[in-house]
Short mmCIF file of C-alpha atoms in Angstrom, two decimals:
data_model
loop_
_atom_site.label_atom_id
_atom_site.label_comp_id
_atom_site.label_asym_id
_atom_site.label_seq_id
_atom_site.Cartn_x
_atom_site.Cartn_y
_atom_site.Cartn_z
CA UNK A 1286 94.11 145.49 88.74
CA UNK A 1287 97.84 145.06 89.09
CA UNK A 1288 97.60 145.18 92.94
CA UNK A 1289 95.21 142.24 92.43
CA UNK A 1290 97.10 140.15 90.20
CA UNK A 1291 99.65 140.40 92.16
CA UNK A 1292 98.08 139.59 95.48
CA UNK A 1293 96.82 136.47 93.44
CA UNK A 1294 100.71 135.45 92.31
CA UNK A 1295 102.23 135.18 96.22
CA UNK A 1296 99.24 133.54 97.06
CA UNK A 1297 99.43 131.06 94.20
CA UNK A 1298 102.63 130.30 95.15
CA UNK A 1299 102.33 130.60 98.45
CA UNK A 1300 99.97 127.45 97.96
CA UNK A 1301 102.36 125.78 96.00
CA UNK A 1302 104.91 125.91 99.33
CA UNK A 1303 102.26 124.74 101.20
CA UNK A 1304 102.25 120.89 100.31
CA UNK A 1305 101.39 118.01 102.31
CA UNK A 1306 104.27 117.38 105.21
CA UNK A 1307 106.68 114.56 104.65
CA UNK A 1308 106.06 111.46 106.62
CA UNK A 1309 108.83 111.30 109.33
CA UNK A 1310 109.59 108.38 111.39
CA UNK A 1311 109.80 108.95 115.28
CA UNK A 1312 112.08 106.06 116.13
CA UNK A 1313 115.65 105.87 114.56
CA UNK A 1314 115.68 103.09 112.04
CA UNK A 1315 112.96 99.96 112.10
CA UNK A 1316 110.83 99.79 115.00
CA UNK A 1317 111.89 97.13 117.88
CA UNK A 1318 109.18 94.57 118.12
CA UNK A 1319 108.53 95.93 121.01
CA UNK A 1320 107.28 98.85 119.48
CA UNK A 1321 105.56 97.43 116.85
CA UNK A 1322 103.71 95.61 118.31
CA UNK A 1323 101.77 98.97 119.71
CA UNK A 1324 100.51 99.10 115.92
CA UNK A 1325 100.81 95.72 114.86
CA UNK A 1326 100.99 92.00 115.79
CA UNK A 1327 100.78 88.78 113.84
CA UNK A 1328 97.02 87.68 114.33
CA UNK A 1329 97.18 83.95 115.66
CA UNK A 1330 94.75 81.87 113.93
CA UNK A 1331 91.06 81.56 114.07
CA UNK A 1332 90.09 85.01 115.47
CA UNK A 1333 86.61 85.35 116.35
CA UNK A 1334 85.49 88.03 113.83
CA UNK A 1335 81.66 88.09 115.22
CA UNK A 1336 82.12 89.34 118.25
CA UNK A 1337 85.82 91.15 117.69
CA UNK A 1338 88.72 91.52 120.13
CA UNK A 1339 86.75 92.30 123.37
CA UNK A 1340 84.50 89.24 122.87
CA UNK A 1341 80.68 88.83 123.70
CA UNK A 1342 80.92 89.67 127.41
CA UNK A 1343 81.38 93.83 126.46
CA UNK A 1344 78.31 93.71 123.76
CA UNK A 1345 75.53 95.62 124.08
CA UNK A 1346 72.17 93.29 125.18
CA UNK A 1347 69.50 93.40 122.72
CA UNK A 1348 66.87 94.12 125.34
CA UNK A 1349 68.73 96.42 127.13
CA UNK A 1350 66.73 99.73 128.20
CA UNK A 1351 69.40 102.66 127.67
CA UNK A 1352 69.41 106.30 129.26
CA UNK A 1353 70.25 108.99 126.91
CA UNK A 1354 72.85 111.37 127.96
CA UNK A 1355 73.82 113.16 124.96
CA UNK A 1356 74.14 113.61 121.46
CA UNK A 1357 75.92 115.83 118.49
CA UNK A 1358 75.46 116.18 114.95
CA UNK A 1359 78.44 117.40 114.22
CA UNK A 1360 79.90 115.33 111.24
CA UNK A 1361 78.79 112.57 108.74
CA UNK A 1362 76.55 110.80 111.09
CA UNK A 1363 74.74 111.44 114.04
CA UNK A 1364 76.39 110.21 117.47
CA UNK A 1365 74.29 109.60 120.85
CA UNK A 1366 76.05 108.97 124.35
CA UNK A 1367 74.42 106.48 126.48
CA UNK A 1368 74.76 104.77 129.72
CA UNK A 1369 73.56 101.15 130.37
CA UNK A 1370 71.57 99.86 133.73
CA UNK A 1371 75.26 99.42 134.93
CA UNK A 1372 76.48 102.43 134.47
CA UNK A 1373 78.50 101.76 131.62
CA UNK A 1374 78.69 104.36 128.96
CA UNK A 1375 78.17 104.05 125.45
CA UNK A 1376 79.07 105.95 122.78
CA UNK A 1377 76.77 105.19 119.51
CA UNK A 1378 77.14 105.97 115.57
CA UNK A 1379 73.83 105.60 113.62
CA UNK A 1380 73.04 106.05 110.05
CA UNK A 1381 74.90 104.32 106.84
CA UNK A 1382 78.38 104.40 108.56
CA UNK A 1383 77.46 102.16 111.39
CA UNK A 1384 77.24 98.76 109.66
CA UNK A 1385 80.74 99.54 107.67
CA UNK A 1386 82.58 100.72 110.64
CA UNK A 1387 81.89 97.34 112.77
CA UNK A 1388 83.01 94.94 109.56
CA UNK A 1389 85.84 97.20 108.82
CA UNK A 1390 87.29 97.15 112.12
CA UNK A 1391 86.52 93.36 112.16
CA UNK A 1392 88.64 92.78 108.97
CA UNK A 1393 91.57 95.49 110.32
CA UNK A 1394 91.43 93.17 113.69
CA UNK A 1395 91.63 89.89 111.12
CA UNK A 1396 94.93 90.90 109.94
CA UNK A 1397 96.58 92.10 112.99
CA UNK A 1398 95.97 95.71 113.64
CA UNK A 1399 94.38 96.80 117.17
CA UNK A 1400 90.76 97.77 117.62
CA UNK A 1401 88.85 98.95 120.49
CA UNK A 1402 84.99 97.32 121.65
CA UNK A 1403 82.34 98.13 118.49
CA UNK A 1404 79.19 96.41 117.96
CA UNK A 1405 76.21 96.83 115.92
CA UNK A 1406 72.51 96.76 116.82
CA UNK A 1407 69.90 97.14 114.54
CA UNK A 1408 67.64 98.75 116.80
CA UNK A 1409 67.56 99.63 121.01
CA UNK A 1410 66.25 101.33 123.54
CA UNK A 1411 66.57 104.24 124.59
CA UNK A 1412 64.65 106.13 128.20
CA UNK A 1413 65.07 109.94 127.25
CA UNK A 1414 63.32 110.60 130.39
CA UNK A 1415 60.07 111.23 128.69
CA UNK A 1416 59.37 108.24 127.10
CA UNK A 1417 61.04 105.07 125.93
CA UNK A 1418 62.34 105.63 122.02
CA UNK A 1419 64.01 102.96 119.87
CA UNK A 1420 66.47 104.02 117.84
CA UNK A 1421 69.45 102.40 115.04
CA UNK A 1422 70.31 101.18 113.58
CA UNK A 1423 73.69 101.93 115.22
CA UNK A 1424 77.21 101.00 116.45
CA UNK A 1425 77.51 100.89 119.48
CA UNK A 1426 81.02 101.42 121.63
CA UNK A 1427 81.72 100.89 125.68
CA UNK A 1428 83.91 103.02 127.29
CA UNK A 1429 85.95 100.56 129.01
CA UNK A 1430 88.28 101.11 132.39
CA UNK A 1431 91.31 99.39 130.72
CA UNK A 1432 91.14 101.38 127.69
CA UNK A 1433 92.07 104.59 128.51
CA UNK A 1434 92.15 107.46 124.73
CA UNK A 1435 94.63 110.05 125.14
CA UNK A 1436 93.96 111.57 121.63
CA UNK A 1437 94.92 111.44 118.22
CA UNK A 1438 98.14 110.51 116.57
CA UNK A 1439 99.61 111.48 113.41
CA UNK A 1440 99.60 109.43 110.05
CA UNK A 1441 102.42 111.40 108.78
CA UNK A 1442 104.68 111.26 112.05
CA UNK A 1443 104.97 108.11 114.28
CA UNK A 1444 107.38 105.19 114.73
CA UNK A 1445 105.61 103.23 111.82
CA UNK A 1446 106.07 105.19 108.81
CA UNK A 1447 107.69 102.90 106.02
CA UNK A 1448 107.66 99.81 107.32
CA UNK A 1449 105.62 97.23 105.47
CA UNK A 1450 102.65 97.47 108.21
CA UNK A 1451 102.29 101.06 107.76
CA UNK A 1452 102.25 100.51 104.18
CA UNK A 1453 99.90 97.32 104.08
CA UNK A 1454 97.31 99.26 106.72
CA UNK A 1455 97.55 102.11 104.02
CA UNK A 1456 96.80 99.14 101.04
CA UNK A 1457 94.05 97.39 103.15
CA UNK A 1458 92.36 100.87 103.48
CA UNK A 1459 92.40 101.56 100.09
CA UNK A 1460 91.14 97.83 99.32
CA UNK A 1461 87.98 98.79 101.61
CA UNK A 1462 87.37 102.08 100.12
CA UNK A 1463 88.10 103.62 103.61
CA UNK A 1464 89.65 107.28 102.22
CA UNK A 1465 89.04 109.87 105.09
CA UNK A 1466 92.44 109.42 106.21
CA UNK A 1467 91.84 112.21 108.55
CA UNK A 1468 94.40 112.05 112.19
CA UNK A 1469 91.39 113.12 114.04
CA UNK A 1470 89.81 109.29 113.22
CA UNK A 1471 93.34 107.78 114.83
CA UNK A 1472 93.16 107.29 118.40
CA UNK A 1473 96.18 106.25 120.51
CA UNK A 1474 95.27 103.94 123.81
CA UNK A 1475 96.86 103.19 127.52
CA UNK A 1476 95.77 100.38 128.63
CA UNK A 1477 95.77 99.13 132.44
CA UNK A 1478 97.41 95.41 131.56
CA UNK A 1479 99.57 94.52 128.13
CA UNK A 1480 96.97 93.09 125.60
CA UNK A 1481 98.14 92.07 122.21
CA UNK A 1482 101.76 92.31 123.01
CA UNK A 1483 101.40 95.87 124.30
CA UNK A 1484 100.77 98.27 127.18
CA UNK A 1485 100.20 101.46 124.33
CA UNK A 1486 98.09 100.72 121.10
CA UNK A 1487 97.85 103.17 117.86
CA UNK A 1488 94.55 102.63 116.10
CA UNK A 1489 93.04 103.62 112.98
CA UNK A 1490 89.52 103.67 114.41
CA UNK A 1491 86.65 105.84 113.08
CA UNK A 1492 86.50 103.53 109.64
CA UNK A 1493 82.78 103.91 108.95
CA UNK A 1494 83.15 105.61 105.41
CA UNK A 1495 84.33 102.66 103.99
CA UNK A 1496 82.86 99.98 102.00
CA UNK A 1497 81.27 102.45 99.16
CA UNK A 1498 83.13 104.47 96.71
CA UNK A 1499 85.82 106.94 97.55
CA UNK A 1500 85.90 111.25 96.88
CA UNK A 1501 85.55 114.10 99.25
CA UNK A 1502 81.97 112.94 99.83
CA UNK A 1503 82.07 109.35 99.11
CA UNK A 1504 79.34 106.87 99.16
CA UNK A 1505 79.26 104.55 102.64
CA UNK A 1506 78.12 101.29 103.14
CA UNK A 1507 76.97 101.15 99.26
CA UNK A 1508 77.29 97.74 97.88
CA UNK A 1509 76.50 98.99 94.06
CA UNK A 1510 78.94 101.69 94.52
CA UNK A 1511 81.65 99.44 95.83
CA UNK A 1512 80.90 96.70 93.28
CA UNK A 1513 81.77 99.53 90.55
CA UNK A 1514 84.83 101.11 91.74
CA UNK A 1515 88.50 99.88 91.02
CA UNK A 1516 91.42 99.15 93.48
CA UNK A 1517 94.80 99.48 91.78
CA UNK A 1518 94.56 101.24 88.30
CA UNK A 1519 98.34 100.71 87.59
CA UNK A 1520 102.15 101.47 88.41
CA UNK A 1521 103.58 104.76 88.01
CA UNK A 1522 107.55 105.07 88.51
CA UNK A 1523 107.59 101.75 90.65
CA UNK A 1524 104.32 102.85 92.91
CA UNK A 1525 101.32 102.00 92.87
CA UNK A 1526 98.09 103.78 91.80
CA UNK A 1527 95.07 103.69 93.08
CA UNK A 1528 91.53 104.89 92.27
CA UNK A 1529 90.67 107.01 95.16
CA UNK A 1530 89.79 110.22 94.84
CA UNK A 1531 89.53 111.17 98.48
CA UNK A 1532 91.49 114.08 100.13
CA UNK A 1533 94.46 112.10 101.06
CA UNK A 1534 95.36 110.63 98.53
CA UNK A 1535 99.60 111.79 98.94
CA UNK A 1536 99.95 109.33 101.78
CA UNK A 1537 99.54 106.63 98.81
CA UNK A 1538 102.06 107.97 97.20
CA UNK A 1539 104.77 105.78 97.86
CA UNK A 1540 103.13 102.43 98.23
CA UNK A 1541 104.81 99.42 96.19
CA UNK A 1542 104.03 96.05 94.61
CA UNK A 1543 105.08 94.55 97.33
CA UNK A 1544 102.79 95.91 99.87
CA UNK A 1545 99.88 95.04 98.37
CA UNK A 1546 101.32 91.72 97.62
CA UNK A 1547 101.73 91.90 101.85
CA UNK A 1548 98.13 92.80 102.31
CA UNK A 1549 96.40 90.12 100.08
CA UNK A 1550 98.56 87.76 101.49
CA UNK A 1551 97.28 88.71 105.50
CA UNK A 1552 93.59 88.59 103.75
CA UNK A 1553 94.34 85.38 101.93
CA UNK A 1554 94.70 83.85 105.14
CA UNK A 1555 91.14 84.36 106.38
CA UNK A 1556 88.97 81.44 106.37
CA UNK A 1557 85.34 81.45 104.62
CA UNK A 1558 84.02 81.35 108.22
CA UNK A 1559 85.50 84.73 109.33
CA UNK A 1560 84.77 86.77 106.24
CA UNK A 1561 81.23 85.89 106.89
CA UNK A 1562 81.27 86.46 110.98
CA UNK A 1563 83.07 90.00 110.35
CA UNK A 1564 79.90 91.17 107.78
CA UNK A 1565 77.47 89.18 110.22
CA UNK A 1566 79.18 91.42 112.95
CA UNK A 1567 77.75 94.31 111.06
CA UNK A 1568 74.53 92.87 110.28
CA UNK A 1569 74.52 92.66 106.63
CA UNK A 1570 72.51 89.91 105.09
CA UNK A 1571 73.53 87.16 103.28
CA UNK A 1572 73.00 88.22 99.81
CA UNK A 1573 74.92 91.33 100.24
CA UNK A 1574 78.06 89.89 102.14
CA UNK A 1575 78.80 87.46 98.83
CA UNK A 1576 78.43 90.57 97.18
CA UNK A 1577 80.73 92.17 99.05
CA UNK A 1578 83.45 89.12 99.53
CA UNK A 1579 83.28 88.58 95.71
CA UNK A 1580 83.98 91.89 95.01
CA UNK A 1581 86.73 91.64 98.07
CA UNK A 1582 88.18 88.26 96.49
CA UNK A 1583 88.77 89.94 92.85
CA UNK A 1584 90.86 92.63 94.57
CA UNK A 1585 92.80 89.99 96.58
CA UNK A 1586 93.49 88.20 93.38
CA UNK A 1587 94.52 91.64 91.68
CA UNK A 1588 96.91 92.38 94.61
CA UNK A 1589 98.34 89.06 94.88
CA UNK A 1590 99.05 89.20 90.83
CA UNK A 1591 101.87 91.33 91.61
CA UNK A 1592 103.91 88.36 92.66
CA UNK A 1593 103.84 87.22 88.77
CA UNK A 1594 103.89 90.26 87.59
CA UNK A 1595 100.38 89.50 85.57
CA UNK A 1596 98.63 92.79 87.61
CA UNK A 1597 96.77 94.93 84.54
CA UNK A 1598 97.25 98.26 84.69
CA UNK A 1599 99.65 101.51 83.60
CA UNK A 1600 103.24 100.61 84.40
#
């Protein structure tokens, strides 16, 4: 019995030593813009939030007969691989995370962060070499020649970490109930030509369990669930708190006022038009995207209360 207990002690504290790494920068001081601009760049007005960064020349066709190559079912939702009459591959995401990963990467793209091609179809086509099958709804992703993945980068170690974009991607997460913070759903791009001020691109890209509640096994794509659950819940120490309860929740740990404040402000500047195109873009209807930007506009207002220092919540 002693043996045991004290087995359990070293491996209690053992556990204890075994905390989540600090976040350590990769460039020595602020990143050149230059640099930045790999993560971030100032959107310029009017982006096209329908059809997204790679416009409507790279989307899928409606009509379009696919050939199935592959598929897993590995993780939340099932993925197929598919090539188009052209050859070009496709890599699709069906089930609840596909509508929420298209409008989330819309509104990430609104603001100024890099995305790569996503689309959503209700329904296609699909020639297993049997018969012709529809399936979907689903979002649907070209592999593209001048986007080349080389893998996943860290949240905790990359030239970013503390500067107000870090922070503010972090806040505009956490605003879309987008909590698996995992590195494995970062991807960091060459590409062939610059685009967006840069040759090298770090994206947060798998987003599709957002727009529901947060937790280890959150809700996606919910509209009741996201309606219900809160953004900030108040200020501890001089950071901010926030409500989720997701598995990553130390990388929030040292977010401010003020990056919130920079978030809502990005948002603020969205017309009516784009918040509607980016939840058109993943095919919600109209009843549930003013659901959805209501519940979006009263966390805007919350964020942007810190500049009066009228935000509710523990201080």
């Amino acid at each position: 019995m002693k043996a045991r207990l004290a087995v359990l002690a070293v491996a209690v504290v053992a556990a204890a030593g075994c905390g989540p790494a600090k976040l350590r920068s990769t460039v020595d001081g602020t990143p050149p813009p230059r640099v930045m601009a790999e993560f971030w760049v100032e959107p310029e007005r009017g982006r096209d939030l329908y059809h997204g960064p790679w416009g409507a020349r790279n989307a899928p066709g409606a009509e379009t007969i696919f050939k199935f190559k592959d598929s897993t079912s590995g993780g939340f939702s099932p993925k197929w691989d598919i090539t188009d009459p052209s050859g070009r591959e496709w890599g699709v995401k069906m089930g609840a995370e596909a509508q929420a990963e298209v409008t989330a990467s819309r509104i990430l793209w609104g603001v100024g962060y890099h995305q790569p091609p996503n689309y959503f179809l209700p329904r296609a086509r699909v020639d297993n070499g049997s018969q012709v099958q529809h399936i979907g709804p689903g979002r649907f992703r070209p592999s593209l020649p001048e986007l080349d993945e080389k893998g996943p980068w860290a949240w905790r170690e990359n030239p970013f970490v503390d500067t107000p974009q870090y922070r503010g991607l972090l806040v505009l997460l956490m605003m879309l109930n987008s909590t698996d913070l995992k590195d494995d759903n970062n991807s960091l791009y060459e590409l062939q030509r610059p685009r967006e001020g840069a040759r090298r691109w770090y994206v947060v890209r798998d987003v599709g369990s957002s727009l529901g509640d947060t937790g280890w096994t959150p809700n996606r794509n919910d509209i009741e669930a996201f309606e219900k659950a809160p953004f900030v819940t108040g200020i501890e120490g001089g950071y901010v708190t926030f409500e989720d309860k997701g598995r990553h929740t130390s990388l929030l740990e040292r977010l401010r006022p003020e990056d919130v404040v920079w978030t809502c402000e990005r948002l603020q500047r969205l017309t009516p038009r784009q918040w509607r195109d980016a939840f058109r873009a993943g095919g919600y209807d109209e009843a549930t995207t003013e659901r959805y930007l209501r519940s979006l506009r009263e966390k805007i207002e919350q964020g942007l209360a810190f500049k009066t220092g009228t935000a509710g919540g523990r201080r």
